[in-house]
PDB file of C-alpha atoms in Angstrom:
ATOM      1  CA  MET A   5      -0.099   0.219   0.011  1.00  0.00           C
ATOM      2  CA  ARG A   6       3.043   2.304   0.441  1.00  0.00           C
ATOM      3  CA  ILE A   7       4.101   2.673  -3.129  1.00  0.00           C
ATOM      4  CA  PRO A   8       0.301   3.737  -4.380  1.00  0.00           C
ATOM      5  CA  VAL A   9       0.174   6.292  -1.628  1.00  0.00           C
ATOM      6  CA  VAL A  10       3.543   8.138  -2.486  1.00  0.00           C
ATOM      7  CA  MET A  11       2.531   8.027  -5.953  1.00  0.00           C
ATOM      8  CA  ALA A  12      -0.569   9.414  -5.370  1.00  0.00           C
ATOM      9  CA  LYS A  13       1.276  12.242  -3.003  1.00  0.00           C
ATOM     10  CA  ALA A  14       3.525  12.729  -5.752  1.00  0.00           C
ATOM     11  CA  ILE A  15       0.847  13.280  -8.497  1.00  0.00           C
ATOM     12  CA  LEU A  16      -1.543  15.291  -6.508  1.00  0.00           C
ATOM     13  CA  GLY A  17       0.885  17.458  -4.730  1.00  0.00           C
ATOM     14  CA  THR A  18       2.651  18.176  -8.243  1.00  0.00           C
ATOM     15  CA  ALA A  19      -0.636  18.846  -9.851  1.00  0.00           C
ATOM     16  CA  PHE A  20      -1.617  21.519  -7.421  1.00  0.00           C
ATOM     17  CA  ILE A  21       1.942  23.111  -7.188  1.00  0.00           C
ATOM     18  CA  VAL A  22       1.816  23.339 -10.966  1.00  0.00           C
ATOM     19  CA  PHE A  23      -1.656  24.687 -11.244  1.00  0.00           C
ATOM     20  CA  GLY A  24      -1.243  26.999  -8.528  1.00  0.00           C
ATOM     21  CA  ALA A  25       1.800  28.303  -9.924  1.00  0.00           C
ATOM     22  CA  ASN A  26       0.282  28.922 -13.270  1.00  0.00           C
ATOM     23  CA  GLY A  27      -2.191  31.186 -11.581  1.00  0.00           C
ATOM     24  CA  PHE A  28       0.900  33.403 -11.092  1.00  0.00           C
ATOM     25  CA  LEU A  29       3.322  32.832 -13.815  1.00  0.00           C
ATOM     26  CA  HIS A  30       1.006  31.689 -16.676  1.00  0.00           C
ATOM     27  CA  PHE A  31       3.119  29.344 -18.346  1.00  0.00           C
ATOM     28  CA  LEU A  32       0.096  26.899 -19.097  1.00  0.00           C
ATOM     29  CA  PRO A  33      -2.254  28.122 -21.802  1.00  0.00           C
ATOM     30  CA  LEU A  34      -5.802  27.745 -20.390  1.00  0.00           C
ATOM     31  CA  PRO A  35      -8.787  27.079 -22.609  1.00  0.00           C
ATOM     32  CA  PRO A  36     -11.262  29.713 -22.574  1.00  0.00           C
ATOM     33  CA  PRO A  37     -14.435  29.068 -20.329  1.00  0.00           C
ATOM     34  CA  ALA A  38     -17.238  27.088 -22.026  1.00  0.00           C
ATOM     35  CA  SER A  39     -20.091  29.820 -21.242  1.00  0.00           C
ATOM     36  CA  ALA A  40     -20.537  33.244 -20.643  1.00  0.00           C
ATOM     37  CA  SER A  41     -21.436  32.805 -16.982  1.00  0.00           C
ATOM     38  CA  ALA A  42     -18.178  30.898 -16.370  1.00  0.00           C
ATOM     39  CA  THR A  43     -16.252  33.716 -18.039  1.00  0.00           C
ATOM     40  CA  GLN A  44     -18.028  36.255 -15.834  1.00  0.00           C
ATOM     41  CA  PHE A  45     -17.678  34.029 -12.886  1.00  0.00           C
ATOM     42  CA  LEU A  46     -14.054  33.669 -13.311  1.00  0.00           C
ATOM     43  CA  GLY A  47     -13.445  37.276 -14.123  1.00  0.00           C
ATOM     44  CA  LEU A  48     -15.112  38.038 -10.988  1.00  0.00           C
ATOM     45  CA  LEU A  49     -12.737  35.811  -8.933  1.00  0.00           C
ATOM     46  CA  GLU A  50      -9.610  37.324 -10.692  1.00  0.00           C
ATOM     47  CA  SER A  51     -10.890  41.072 -10.520  1.00  0.00           C
ATOM     48  CA  THR A  52     -11.062  40.634  -6.564  1.00  0.00           C
ATOM     49  CA  GLY A  53      -7.932  38.828  -6.156  1.00  0.00           C
ATOM     50  CA  TYR A  54      -9.641  35.888  -4.554  1.00  0.00           C
ATOM     51  CA  LEU A  55      -8.053  33.721  -7.015  1.00  0.00           C
ATOM     52  CA  LYS A  56      -4.574  34.622  -6.029  1.00  0.00           C
ATOM     53  CA  VAL A  57      -5.396  33.440  -2.709  1.00  0.00           C
ATOM     54  CA  VAL A  58      -6.709  30.337  -3.818  1.00  0.00           C
ATOM     55  CA  LYS A  59      -3.798  29.583  -5.988  1.00  0.00           C
ATOM     56  CA  ALA A  60      -1.226  30.371  -3.374  1.00  0.00           C
ATOM     57  CA  LEU A  61      -3.279  27.912  -0.901  1.00  0.00           C
ATOM     58  CA  GLU A  62      -2.921  25.265  -3.921  1.00  0.00           C
ATOM     59  CA  ILE A  63       0.832  25.806  -3.909  1.00  0.00           C
ATOM     60  CA  VAL A  64       1.138  25.550  -0.024  1.00  0.00           C
ATOM     61  CA  GLY A  65      -1.323  22.448   0.011  1.00  0.00           C
ATOM     62  CA  GLY A  66       0.937  20.873  -2.732  1.00  0.00           C
ATOM     63  CA  GLY A  67       4.161  21.380  -1.160  1.00  0.00           C
ATOM     64  CA  LEU A  68       2.663  20.010   2.321  1.00  0.00           C
ATOM     65  CA  ILE A  69       1.562  16.794   0.390  1.00  0.00           C
ATOM     66  CA  LEU A  70       4.965  16.623  -1.448  1.00  0.00           C
ATOM     67  CA  GLY A  71       6.777  17.040   1.870  1.00  0.00           C
ATOM     68  CA  GLY A  72       5.150  13.660   3.294  1.00  0.00           C
ATOM     69  CA  ARG A  73       5.061  14.399   6.989  1.00  0.00           C
ATOM     70  CA  LEU A  74       2.289  16.999   6.947  1.00  0.00           C
ATOM     71  CA  ALA A  75       0.048  15.632   4.287  1.00  0.00           C
ATOM     72  CA  PRO A  76      -3.136  15.612   6.400  1.00  0.00           C
ATOM     73  CA  LEU A  77      -2.680  19.226   6.653  1.00  0.00           C
ATOM     74  CA  GLY A  78      -2.107  19.477   2.959  1.00  0.00           C
ATOM     75  CA  LEU A  79      -5.296  17.536   2.304  1.00  0.00           C
ATOM     76  CA  LEU A  80      -7.041  19.955   4.863  1.00  0.00           C
ATOM     77  CA  ILE A  81      -6.011  22.989   2.961  1.00  0.00           C
ATOM     78  CA  LEU A  82      -6.908  21.161  -0.597  1.00  0.00           C
ATOM     79  CA  GLY A  83      -9.958  19.719   0.281  1.00  0.00           C
ATOM     80  CA  PRO A  84     -12.355  22.621   0.110  1.00  0.00           C
ATOM     81  CA  ILE A  85     -10.497  23.784  -3.041  1.00  0.00           C
ATOM     82  CA  LEU A  86     -11.126  20.408  -4.844  1.00  0.00           C
ATOM     83  CA  VAL A  87     -14.451  20.603  -3.740  1.00  0.00           C
ATOM     84  CA  ASN A  88     -15.219  23.917  -5.504  1.00  0.00           C
ATOM     85  CA  ILE A  89     -13.424  23.000  -8.754  1.00  0.00           C
ATOM     86  CA  ALA A  90     -15.660  20.115  -8.729  1.00  0.00           C
ATOM     87  CA  LEU A  91     -18.697  22.195  -8.533  1.00  0.00           C
ATOM     88  CA  TYR A  92     -17.338  24.815 -10.964  1.00  0.00           C
ATOM     89  CA  ASP A  93     -16.891  21.692 -13.206  1.00  0.00           C
ATOM     90  CA  VAL A  94     -20.336  20.249 -12.836  1.00  0.00           C
ATOM     91  CA  PHE A  95     -22.637  23.577 -13.023  1.00  0.00           C
ATOM     92  CA  MET A  96     -20.285  25.680 -15.371  1.00  0.00           C
ATOM     93  CA  ASP A  97     -17.674  23.739 -17.240  1.00  0.00           C
ATOM     94  CA  PRO A  98     -18.030  19.973 -17.232  1.00  0.00           C
ATOM     95  CA  ARG A  99     -14.714  19.660 -19.438  1.00  0.00           C
ATOM     96  CA  GLY A 100     -12.305  19.585 -16.396  1.00  0.00           C
ATOM     97  CA  LEU A 101     -14.579  16.807 -14.741  1.00  0.00           C
ATOM     98  CA  PRO A 102     -12.262  13.807 -15.589  1.00  0.00           C
ATOM     99  CA  LEU A 103      -9.264  15.700 -14.216  1.00  0.00           C
ATOM    100  CA  VAL A 104     -11.066  16.578 -10.898  1.00  0.00           C
ATOM    101  CA  ILE A 105     -12.341  13.005 -10.643  1.00  0.00           C
ATOM    102  CA  VAL A 106      -8.850  11.613 -10.722  1.00  0.00           C
ATOM    103  CA  LEU A 107      -7.633  14.334  -8.235  1.00  0.00           C
ATOM    104  CA  GLY A 108     -10.299  13.594  -5.866  1.00  0.00           C
ATOM    105  CA  ALA A 109      -9.716   9.688  -6.169  1.00  0.00           C
ATOM    106  CA  LEU A 110      -5.779  10.425  -5.171  1.00  0.00           C
ATOM    107  CA  ALA A 111      -7.057  12.713  -2.390  1.00  0.00           C
ATOM    108  CA  LEU A 112      -9.219   9.860  -1.081  1.00  0.00           C
ATOM    109  CA  VAL A 113      -6.282   7.631  -1.401  1.00  0.00           C
ATOM    110  CA  ILE A 114      -3.856   9.797   0.614  1.00  0.00           C
ATOM    111  CA  GLY A 115      -6.811  10.633   3.005  1.00  0.00           C
ATOM    112  CA  TYR A 116      -7.496   6.830   3.592  1.00  0.00           C
ATOM    113  CA  ARG A 117      -3.531   6.219   4.424  1.00  0.00           C
ATOM    114  CA  HIS A 118      -3.981   8.919   6.999  1.00  0.00           C
ATOM    115  CA  LYS A 119      -7.557   8.106   8.376  1.00  0.00           C
ATOM    116  CA  GLU A 120      -6.222   8.413  11.792  1.00  0.00           C
ATOM    117  CA  HIS A 121      -5.653  12.110  11.767  1.00  0.00           C
ATOM    118  CA  PHE A 122      -9.111  12.624  10.281  1.00  0.00           C
ATOM    119  CA  ALA A 123     -11.349  10.034  12.558  1.00  0.00           C
ATOM    120  CA  PRO A 124     -11.635  12.898  15.363  1.00  0.00           C
ATOM    121  CA  PHE A 125     -14.000  14.819  12.853  1.00  0.00           C
ATOM    122  CA  ALA A 126     -16.186  12.019  12.534  1.00  0.00           C
ATOM    123  CA  ARG A 127     -16.684  11.180  16.259  1.00  0.00           C
ATOM    124  CA  VAL A 128     -19.465  12.681  18.161  1.00  0.00           C
ATOM    125  CA  HIS A 129     -18.121  14.273  21.598  1.00  0.00           C
ATOM    126  CA  ARG A 130     -21.163  14.456  23.712  1.00  0.00           C
ATOM    127  CA  GLU A 131     -19.470  16.226  26.510  1.00  0.00           C
ATOM    128  CA  HIS A 132     -18.470  19.231  24.499  1.00  0.00           C
ATOM    129  CA  CYS A 133     -22.014  19.449  23.057  1.00  0.00           C
ATOM    130  CA  THR A 134     -24.184  22.407  23.919  1.00  0.00           C
ATOM    131  CA  PHE A 135     -27.312  20.529  23.046  1.00  0.00           C
ATOM    132  CA  LYS A 136     -27.727  17.466  25.506  1.00  0.00           C
ATOM    133  CA  GLY A 137     -30.987  16.259  24.406  1.00  0.00           C
ATOM    134  CA  LYS A 138     -33.265  13.417  26.032  1.00  0.00           C
TER     135      LYS A 138
END
């Protein structure tokens, strides 16, 4: 199980570093958005500077995954970004959906390897609940 996880970390980390860096350096040509609403949406994200923050987080998250020891933290950073990319692809531009499915599968492989780090998020801690119920 170790080799597939190492490969998944290498692919996912590299992908997010490359695509994140492309947001700043523009070395990969991107296809134009498929619809007018997608163009408007991406234009708005770019004009506000929001996309620069997301691209910086992609680089940080990808680096943490490539580094190995802090891969769970990298997944914690990249998880919401990956979900937003998937939602954009589903609702506005489905051409990128195959790539996001592959990246999501790689993230799940890495997440399963580090499941002990994510287990506390799935547990119910009754002593910390404000609603005690009956």
